[in-house]
Short mmCIF file of C-alpha atoms and ligand atoms in Angstrom, two decimals:
data_model
loop_
_atom_site.label_atom_id
_atom_site.label_comp_id
_atom_site.label_asym_id
_atom_site.label_seq_id
_atom_site.Cartn_x
_atom_site.Cartn_y
_atom_site.Cartn_z
CA MET N 132 -72.30 12.80 -155.38
CA LEU N 133 -71.66 9.66 -154.21
CA TYR N 134 -68.34 8.52 -154.53
CA ASN N 135 -67.12 4.75 -155.39
CA PHE N 136 -64.20 4.03 -153.35
CA ASP N 137 -65.14 0.01 -154.06
CA GLU N 138 -63.93 0.89 -157.43
CA ILE N 139 -60.30 -0.92 -158.09
CA ILE N 140 -58.16 1.24 -160.36
CA ASP N 141 -54.83 -0.39 -162.14
CA ARG N 142 -52.19 1.58 -160.91
CA ARG N 143 -49.41 -0.31 -162.19
CA ASP N 144 -46.83 0.98 -165.00
CA THR N 145 -48.18 4.44 -164.03
CA GLY N 146 -44.91 5.56 -162.31
CA SER N 147 -46.58 5.05 -159.17
CA VAL N 148 -44.24 4.59 -156.23
CA LYS N 149 -46.51 2.04 -154.00
CA TRP N 150 -47.40 -0.09 -156.97
CA HIS N 151 -43.84 -1.05 -158.21
CA TYR N 152 -43.88 -4.16 -159.05
CA THR N 153 -44.21 -6.62 -162.17
CA ASP N 154 -45.93 -9.14 -160.18
CA ASP N 155 -49.50 -9.25 -158.39
CA THR N 156 -48.53 -7.87 -154.98
CA ILE N 157 -50.44 -5.69 -152.73
CA PRO N 158 -49.41 -2.68 -151.45
CA LEU N 159 -50.30 -2.10 -148.05
CA TRP N 160 -47.47 0.57 -147.16
CA VAL N 161 -46.26 3.97 -148.75
CA ALA N 162 -49.61 6.52 -147.21
CA ASP N 163 -51.43 7.20 -150.65
CA MET N 164 -54.84 5.65 -151.06
CA ASP N 165 -55.67 4.13 -154.00
CA PHE N 166 -59.31 6.17 -154.08
CA LYS N 167 -59.73 8.28 -157.21
CA ALA N 168 -59.53 11.99 -156.16
CA ALA N 169 -62.51 14.24 -155.81
CA GLN N 170 -64.60 15.06 -158.79
CA PRO N 171 -63.87 19.36 -157.91
CA ILE N 172 -60.20 18.56 -158.43
CA LEU N 173 -60.26 16.72 -161.31
CA ASN N 174 -62.23 19.31 -162.73
CA ALA N 175 -60.24 21.86 -162.06
CA ILE N 176 -56.99 20.50 -163.49
CA GLU N 177 -58.69 19.61 -166.42
CA LYS N 178 -59.84 23.26 -166.75
CA ILE N 179 -56.44 24.32 -166.94
CA ALA N 180 -55.48 21.84 -169.90
CA GLN N 181 -58.06 22.88 -171.87
CA HIS N 182 -57.47 26.60 -171.37
CA GLY N 183 -54.48 25.48 -172.61
CA ILE N 184 -52.26 28.30 -171.40
CA LEU N 185 -49.37 26.85 -168.83
CA GLY N 186 -47.81 29.98 -168.00
CA TYR N 187 -45.93 31.27 -164.46
CA THR N 188 -48.57 31.67 -161.83
CA LYS N 189 -49.00 33.01 -158.37
CA PRO N 190 -51.38 32.32 -155.62
CA THR N 191 -54.87 33.99 -156.12
CA ALA N 192 -56.95 35.67 -153.58
CA ALA N 193 -59.29 32.74 -154.22
CA LEU N 194 -56.96 30.50 -153.01
CA TYR N 195 -56.14 32.17 -149.94
CA LYS N 196 -59.20 32.71 -148.76
CA SER N 197 -59.91 28.73 -149.44
CA ILE N 198 -57.11 27.98 -146.82
CA ILE N 199 -58.48 30.57 -144.84
CA ASP N 200 -61.61 29.52 -144.33
CA TRP N 201 -60.76 25.84 -144.10
CA HIS N 202 -58.66 26.23 -141.64
CA GLY N 203 -61.07 28.47 -139.49
CA SER N 204 -64.09 26.75 -139.87
CA ARG N 205 -62.63 23.41 -138.82
CA TYR N 206 -60.01 23.66 -136.82
CA ASP N 207 -60.46 27.34 -135.38
CA LEU N 208 -57.16 28.44 -136.86
CA TRP N 209 -57.63 31.61 -138.56
CA LEU N 210 -55.02 32.87 -140.51
CA ASP N 211 -54.18 36.15 -142.40
CA GLU N 212 -52.78 35.56 -146.20
CA GLN N 213 -49.18 36.50 -144.67
CA HIS N 214 -49.58 34.12 -142.40
CA ILE N 215 -49.43 31.64 -145.45
CA LEU N 216 -46.37 30.21 -147.20
CA PHE N 217 -46.23 27.69 -149.87
CA SER N 218 -43.58 24.64 -150.03
CA PRO N 219 -43.27 21.95 -152.68
CA GLY N 220 -44.07 19.54 -150.00
CA VAL N 221 -43.87 19.04 -145.79
CA VAL N 222 -40.63 17.64 -146.29
CA PRO N 223 -38.66 20.47 -148.02
CA SER N 224 -40.10 22.23 -145.26
CA LEU N 225 -38.84 20.15 -142.51
CA ALA N 226 -35.78 20.13 -143.89
CA LEU N 227 -35.69 23.91 -144.25
CA MET N 228 -36.84 24.36 -141.04
CA MET N 229 -33.45 23.82 -139.52
CA SER N 230 -31.88 26.35 -141.15
CA VAL N 231 -34.57 28.86 -139.73
CA PHE N 232 -34.23 27.50 -136.08
CA THR N 233 -30.83 26.21 -135.82
CA GLU N 234 -27.07 26.42 -136.58
CA VAL N 235 -24.99 23.00 -137.96
CA GLY N 236 -24.21 21.08 -134.69
CA ASP N 237 -27.55 22.25 -132.90
CA ALA N 238 -29.36 19.34 -131.45
CA VAL N 239 -32.76 18.73 -132.94
CA LEU N 240 -35.55 16.07 -130.98
CA VAL N 241 -38.00 13.99 -132.28
CA ASN N 242 -40.02 11.32 -130.94
CA ASP N 243 -39.61 7.74 -131.40
CA PRO N 244 -41.06 5.96 -133.61
CA ILE N 245 -41.54 8.85 -135.99
CA TYR N 246 -42.09 9.26 -140.05
CA THR N 247 -38.48 8.24 -141.07
CA PRO N 248 -38.05 12.14 -142.81
CA PHE N 249 -38.31 13.25 -138.98
CA MET N 250 -34.51 11.54 -138.35
CA THR N 251 -33.07 11.67 -141.77
CA LYS N 252 -33.36 15.70 -142.49
CA VAL N 253 -31.74 16.08 -139.41
CA GLU N 254 -28.93 14.11 -139.58
CA GLN N 255 -28.57 14.97 -143.43
CA ASN N 256 -28.68 18.78 -142.21
CA GLY N 257 -25.44 18.58 -140.08
CA ARG N 258 -27.58 18.81 -136.77
CA LYS N 259 -27.64 16.45 -133.80
CA LEU N 260 -30.59 13.96 -133.87
CA VAL N 261 -31.99 13.39 -130.15
CA THR N 262 -34.93 11.23 -129.75
CA SER N 263 -37.57 10.86 -127.20
CA ALA N 264 -39.19 7.21 -127.14
CA LEU N 265 -43.00 7.70 -126.90
CA LYS N 266 -44.71 5.66 -123.84
CA GLU N 267 -47.17 3.27 -124.81
CA ILE N 268 -49.80 3.38 -122.09
CA GLU N 269 -53.16 1.47 -122.60
CA GLY N 270 -52.36 0.05 -126.22
CA LYS N 271 -51.96 4.47 -127.09
CA TYR N 272 -48.98 6.17 -127.37
CA ARG N 273 -47.93 9.14 -125.01
CA LEU N 274 -45.27 11.80 -125.32
CA ASP N 275 -42.81 10.92 -121.97
CA LEU N 276 -42.80 14.99 -121.16
CA ALA N 277 -40.12 13.68 -118.35
CA ASP N 278 -37.89 12.49 -120.66
CA ILE N 279 -38.45 15.42 -123.44
CA GLU N 280 -37.67 18.18 -120.61
CA ALA N 281 -34.29 15.85 -120.04
CA LYS N 282 -33.37 15.33 -123.06
CA ILE N 283 -33.75 19.30 -123.78
CA VAL N 284 -31.69 19.93 -120.79
CA GLU N 285 -29.03 17.76 -121.32
CA TYR N 286 -28.54 18.29 -125.28
CA LYS N 287 -29.11 21.88 -125.08
CA VAL N 288 -32.11 20.85 -127.88
CA LYS N 289 -33.11 24.09 -130.17
CA LEU N 290 -35.84 22.80 -132.19
CA TYR N 291 -38.35 19.94 -131.58
CA LEU N 292 -40.36 18.37 -134.36
CA LEU N 293 -43.49 17.32 -133.39
CA CYS N 294 -45.83 14.97 -135.54
CA ASN N 295 -49.51 15.79 -134.97
CA PRO N 296 -51.59 13.45 -135.67
CA HIS N 297 -48.64 11.12 -135.49
CA ASN N 298 -47.36 9.25 -138.03
CA PRO N 299 -46.74 6.02 -137.17
CA GLY N 300 -49.01 5.85 -134.13
CA GLY N 301 -51.94 7.11 -135.39
CA ARG N 302 -52.26 9.32 -132.06
CA VAL N 303 -54.11 13.29 -132.54
CA TRP N 304 -52.19 14.62 -129.67
CA SER N 305 -55.06 16.19 -127.04
CA ARG N 306 -54.74 19.92 -126.06
CA GLU N 307 -53.82 19.15 -122.62
CA GLU N 308 -50.56 16.96 -123.91
CA LEU N 309 -49.98 19.87 -126.29
CA GLU N 310 -50.15 22.59 -123.77
CA ALA N 311 -47.62 20.99 -121.18
CA LEU N 312 -45.57 20.27 -124.20
CA LEU N 313 -45.12 23.83 -124.77
CA SER N 314 -44.71 24.72 -121.89
CA ILE N 315 -41.40 22.73 -121.73
CA CYS N 316 -40.16 24.22 -124.55
CA LYS N 317 -41.37 27.86 -123.59
CA LYS N 318 -38.82 27.28 -120.36
CA TYR N 319 -35.86 26.24 -122.26
CA ASN N 320 -36.60 28.59 -125.44
CA VAL N 321 -37.10 25.40 -128.06
CA ALA N 322 -38.69 26.24 -131.15
CA ILE N 323 -41.31 24.00 -132.17
CA VAL N 324 -42.37 22.77 -136.07
CA SER N 325 -45.54 20.78 -135.71
CA ASP N 326 -46.07 18.80 -138.86
CA GLU N 327 -49.81 18.34 -139.34
CA ILE N 328 -50.36 16.93 -142.97
CA HIS N 329 -52.56 14.22 -141.67
CA GLN N 330 -54.83 16.88 -139.41
CA ASP N 331 -57.75 16.31 -141.87
CA LEU N 332 -57.94 12.62 -141.79
CA THR N 333 -58.70 12.82 -137.61
CA LEU N 334 -60.78 9.69 -137.39
CA GLN N 335 -64.34 10.30 -135.45
CA GLY N 336 -64.34 10.59 -131.60
CA HIS N 337 -61.06 12.18 -131.73
CA THR N 338 -60.36 16.59 -132.17
CA PHE N 339 -57.23 17.67 -133.28
CA THR N 340 -55.39 20.74 -132.11
CA PRO N 341 -53.69 23.25 -134.65
CA PHE N 342 -50.56 24.29 -132.45
CA LEU N 343 -50.41 27.31 -133.59
CA THR N 344 -53.97 28.06 -131.90
CA LEU N 345 -51.95 27.27 -128.65
CA ALA N 346 -49.36 29.36 -129.19
CA LYS N 347 -50.67 33.10 -128.90
CA ASP N 348 -47.23 34.05 -126.89
CA TYR N 349 -44.83 32.06 -128.26
CA GLU N 350 -45.38 32.68 -131.90
CA HIS N 351 -42.21 33.81 -132.95
CA ASN N 352 -41.24 30.15 -132.18
CA VAL N 353 -44.04 28.12 -133.55
CA VAL N 354 -44.06 26.68 -137.67
CA SER N 355 -47.15 24.65 -138.70
CA LEU N 356 -46.97 22.46 -141.65
CA THR N 357 -49.79 20.92 -143.61
CA SER N 358 -50.95 20.09 -147.09
CA MET N 359 -53.86 19.17 -148.98
CA THR N 360 -52.12 15.96 -150.46
CA LYS N 361 -52.32 13.66 -147.83
CA THR N 362 -56.08 14.91 -147.09
CA PHE N 363 -57.21 14.66 -150.67
CA ASN N 364 -54.72 11.96 -151.98
CA ILE N 365 -52.93 14.04 -154.47
CA ALA N 366 -49.34 13.48 -153.50
CA GLY N 367 -47.94 13.64 -157.09
CA ILE N 368 -49.12 17.25 -157.41
CA LYS N 369 -46.67 17.89 -154.80
CA GLY N 370 -47.52 21.13 -152.97
CA SER N 371 -47.87 22.59 -149.29
CA MET N 372 -48.07 25.32 -146.95
CA ILE N 373 -46.10 26.73 -144.31
CA PHE N 374 -48.19 28.38 -141.18
CA ALA N 375 -46.55 30.97 -139.08
CA LYS N 376 -48.08 33.83 -137.20
CA ASP N 377 -44.97 35.94 -136.40
CA GLU N 378 -43.53 38.49 -138.74
CA ALA N 379 -39.93 38.38 -137.86
CA LEU N 380 -40.05 34.77 -138.27
CA LEU N 381 -42.51 34.91 -141.00
CA ARG N 382 -39.62 37.13 -142.90
CA LYS N 383 -36.94 34.56 -141.93
CA ILE N 384 -38.54 31.53 -143.55
CA SER N 385 -39.02 33.28 -146.64
CA GLU N 386 -35.31 34.63 -146.73
CA GLN N 387 -34.81 30.83 -146.68
CA GLN N 388 -36.86 29.74 -149.16
CA ASN N 389 -35.54 32.57 -151.20
CA LEU N 390 -32.37 30.77 -151.09
CA ASN N 391 -33.08 28.40 -153.32
CA ASP N 392 -36.22 29.72 -154.87
CA GLU N 393 -38.57 27.37 -153.31
CA TYR N 394 -41.82 29.15 -152.48
CA GLU N 395 -43.65 28.62 -155.58
CA LEU N 396 -46.08 26.08 -156.60
CA ASN N 397 -46.94 24.64 -160.05
CA LEU N 398 -50.51 25.73 -161.14
CA PHE N 399 -51.92 22.35 -161.17
CA ALA N 400 -51.07 22.20 -157.54
CA TYR N 401 -52.51 25.71 -156.69
CA ALA N 402 -56.05 24.71 -158.44
CA ALA N 403 -56.22 21.31 -157.18
CA MET N 404 -55.43 23.36 -153.47
CA CYS N 405 -57.94 26.06 -153.97
CA SER N 406 -60.79 23.30 -155.71
CA ALA N 407 -60.12 20.81 -152.58
CA TYR N 408 -60.27 22.95 -149.71
CA GLU N 409 -63.42 25.02 -151.28
CA GLN N 410 -65.46 21.87 -153.15
CA GLY N 411 -63.23 19.07 -151.55
CA GLY N 412 -65.01 18.43 -148.17
CA GLU N 413 -67.74 16.05 -149.47
CA TRP N 414 -65.60 13.70 -150.96
CA LEU N 415 -63.31 13.39 -147.89
CA ALA N 416 -66.48 13.11 -145.65
CA GLN N 417 -66.91 9.82 -147.56
CA ALA N 418 -63.52 8.87 -147.90
CA LEU N 419 -63.29 9.04 -143.82
CA ALA N 420 -66.07 6.92 -143.64
CA TYR N 421 -64.74 4.12 -145.91
CA ILE N 422 -61.48 4.66 -144.61
CA GLU N 423 -62.94 3.81 -140.78
CA SER N 424 -64.91 0.94 -141.72
CA ASN N 425 -61.36 -0.14 -143.64
CA ILE N 426 -59.99 -0.08 -139.94
CA GLU N 427 -62.84 -1.81 -138.22
CA LEU N 428 -62.33 -4.63 -140.94
CA THR N 429 -58.61 -5.09 -140.32
CA ILE N 430 -58.93 -5.06 -136.61
CA HIS N 431 -61.79 -7.59 -136.64
CA PHE N 432 -59.56 -9.52 -139.11
CA LEU N 433 -56.09 -9.56 -136.93
CA GLU N 434 -58.05 -10.24 -133.76
CA GLY N 435 -59.72 -13.25 -135.57
CA HIS N 436 -57.27 -14.52 -137.33
CA LEU N 437 -53.75 -13.15 -135.62
CA PRO N 438 -54.81 -12.72 -132.22
CA LYS N 439 -50.77 -12.22 -131.17
CA ILE N 440 -50.35 -8.77 -133.34
CA LYS N 441 -51.17 -6.11 -130.96
CA VAL N 442 -52.79 -3.65 -132.55
CA MET N 443 -52.69 0.46 -132.12
CA ARG N 444 -55.73 1.82 -133.11
CA PRO N 445 -55.06 5.09 -134.82
CA GLU N 446 -56.98 8.25 -134.02
CA ALA N 447 -56.67 9.44 -137.15
CA SER N 448 -55.17 8.62 -140.99
CA TYR N 449 -55.45 5.23 -142.52
CA LEU N 450 -52.14 3.97 -141.45
CA ILE N 451 -52.20 0.99 -138.12
CA TRP N 452 -49.07 0.61 -136.22
CA LEU N 453 -48.87 -3.09 -135.63
CA ASP N 454 -46.72 -5.04 -132.70
CA CYS N 455 -45.97 -8.19 -134.62
CA SER N 456 -43.33 -9.31 -132.20
CA ALA N 457 -45.15 -12.66 -131.81
CA TYR N 458 -44.69 -13.15 -135.07
CA GLY N 459 -40.90 -12.56 -135.47
CA GLN N 460 -37.63 -12.24 -134.11
CA GLU N 461 -35.89 -10.08 -136.75
CA ASP N 462 -37.23 -6.77 -138.70
CA GLN N 463 -35.66 -7.90 -141.70
CA VAL N 464 -37.19 -11.50 -141.73
CA LEU N 465 -40.66 -10.59 -140.91
CA TYR N 466 -40.71 -8.05 -144.05
CA GLU N 467 -39.36 -10.73 -146.25
CA THR N 468 -41.84 -13.10 -144.99
CA LEU N 469 -44.75 -10.87 -145.97
CA ARG N 470 -42.57 -9.58 -149.36
CA ASP N 471 -42.71 -13.61 -150.19
CA ALA N 472 -46.38 -13.76 -149.69
CA LYS N 473 -47.09 -10.96 -152.13
CA VAL N 474 -47.78 -8.43 -149.75
CA GLU N 475 -45.81 -5.43 -148.83
CA LEU N 476 -46.07 -3.26 -145.68
CA ASN N 477 -43.91 -0.77 -144.08
CA SER N 478 -41.37 -2.17 -141.51
CA GLY N 479 -41.52 -0.77 -137.88
CA ILE N 480 -37.62 -0.21 -137.64
CA LYS N 481 -37.62 2.37 -140.69
CA TYR N 482 -39.33 4.87 -138.16
CA GLY N 483 -36.85 4.58 -135.20
CA ASN N 484 -36.27 1.78 -132.33
CA GLU N 485 -38.89 1.63 -131.09
CA GLY N 486 -40.43 0.56 -134.15
CA HIS N 487 -38.83 -2.90 -133.77
CA LEU N 488 -41.03 -6.02 -135.06
CA LYS N 489 -43.71 -3.66 -135.73
CA MET N 490 -45.11 -3.10 -139.35
CA ARG N 491 -47.19 -0.04 -140.63
CA ILE N 492 -50.23 -1.22 -142.54
CA ASN N 493 -52.08 1.14 -145.13
CA VAL N 494 -55.58 0.47 -145.24
CA ALA N 495 -56.78 2.95 -147.81
CA CYS N 496 -57.43 0.68 -150.63
CA PRO N 497 -60.74 -0.59 -151.80
CA GLN N 498 -62.15 -3.24 -149.45
CA ALA N 499 -61.54 -6.34 -152.06
CA VAL N 500 -57.84 -5.56 -152.27
CA LEU N 501 -57.63 -4.94 -148.39
CA ARG N 502 -59.09 -8.43 -147.95
CA GLU N 503 -56.55 -10.20 -150.36
CA GLY N 504 -53.99 -8.73 -148.37
CA LEU N 505 -54.99 -9.41 -145.32
CA ASN N 506 -55.64 -13.15 -146.30
CA ARG N 507 -51.70 -13.18 -147.44
CA ILE N 508 -50.78 -11.48 -144.15
CA TYR N 509 -52.56 -14.37 -142.43
CA THR N 510 -51.07 -17.23 -144.65
CA ALA N 511 -47.53 -15.43 -144.02
CA LEU N 512 -47.78 -15.41 -140.60
CA SER N 513 -49.82 -18.16 -139.08
CA SER N 514 -47.58 -20.79 -140.93
CA ASP N 515 -45.02 -19.38 -137.85
CA ASP N 516 -47.74 -19.42 -135.29
CA ASN N 517 -47.92 -22.57 -133.09
C1 PLP S 848 -45.95 12.96 -141.30
C2 PLP S 848 -45.76 13.29 -142.54
N1 PLP S 848 -45.21 14.66 -143.00
C3 PLP S 848 -45.20 14.34 -144.41
C4 PLP S 848 -44.96 13.43 -145.36
C5 PLP S 848 -45.19 13.74 -146.73
O1 PLP S 848 -45.03 15.02 -146.86
P1 PLP S 848 -45.08 15.45 -148.62
O2 PLP S 848 -45.00 15.10 -149.72
O3 PLP S 848 -45.52 17.10 -148.71
O4 PLP S 848 -43.15 16.00 -148.31
C6 PLP S 848 -46.17 12.21 -144.89
C7 PLP S 848 -46.26 11.61 -145.92
O5 PLP S 848 -46.47 10.27 -145.52
C8 PLP S 848 -46.13 12.12 -143.75
O6 PLP S 848 -46.70 10.84 -143.27
#
């Protein structure tokens, strides 16, 4: 079936986090898409409502098979049922990993910039946050392996939280980079948790490598976290997976989950997940093609209208990292200048010090909305452009 991503669906007054305004502000911020979900997912949810019984539900054999087939056939990540645990979200799982791999006071390493909860969950759980700045080389972020190793030694780091693909920089870390990172972590016995929630949004020309496929002799120290919610734009459904291959590690994760009884999803999430992985591929391919054209449109617009913005071309997902330092001296002023022009982007400083005077734009919306948003950005910033 052909999906119409140009359709503008009013999300105001639905409790949407993204569309929280009372005026006509255009939201180009929080990471969900303004596209209707895949028809098979909507059908699966409707089927449950029609059935009318909403009782306690557990994962079915079909659900496990759908997860296994999706990850095996797309990424050569072959899982058995027992390697798959469920969790209400990737962020709750990040928090859970603190108690799986570390004690209060232990150091946890993350990159800077990074999706904000990587920092907040470490600190809220009483761990020491250590950051390693990404290096920007030829318009792309790279891991600073020498700095990572130095920080691991200096702070006796126990856990490294990796974001692959990277939010907000959009990097899909190469196999070589991941292997180099793994060998450093092995050397100092540092556990790795890889948040791979943006995996399925990898753009053409790039290859996503699940960390677990590299970690054959280090499986006792590697966990990956992923979800169908980002891929299929069903974040409000809530639900995610934890993958690990080592038996003792899986037991430890389950024990931690049991403490708060947080190992189950609701029946809509199980059904959405299963139908997404079984039948969502067609929607995803079309959504990605639309996103690619929105990325091109955005880059082209900014090059033409606001050439002093340095754009980091993403290798995955629909978030683009913009260096706006030529257009402002203060993060809050930059953010508010755009808000005053009725367009909202994420302020880069929320992703760490490296986000100073950067902004993150979400381009997963109908093109007409995106064009209007870009025009507003132009109006807001071009008045300072002299
Ligand atoms: C890297 C990353 N991890 C996790 C999440 C959110 O995951 P969840 O909604 O499953 O907690 C996001 C959402 O934007 C994200 O970008």
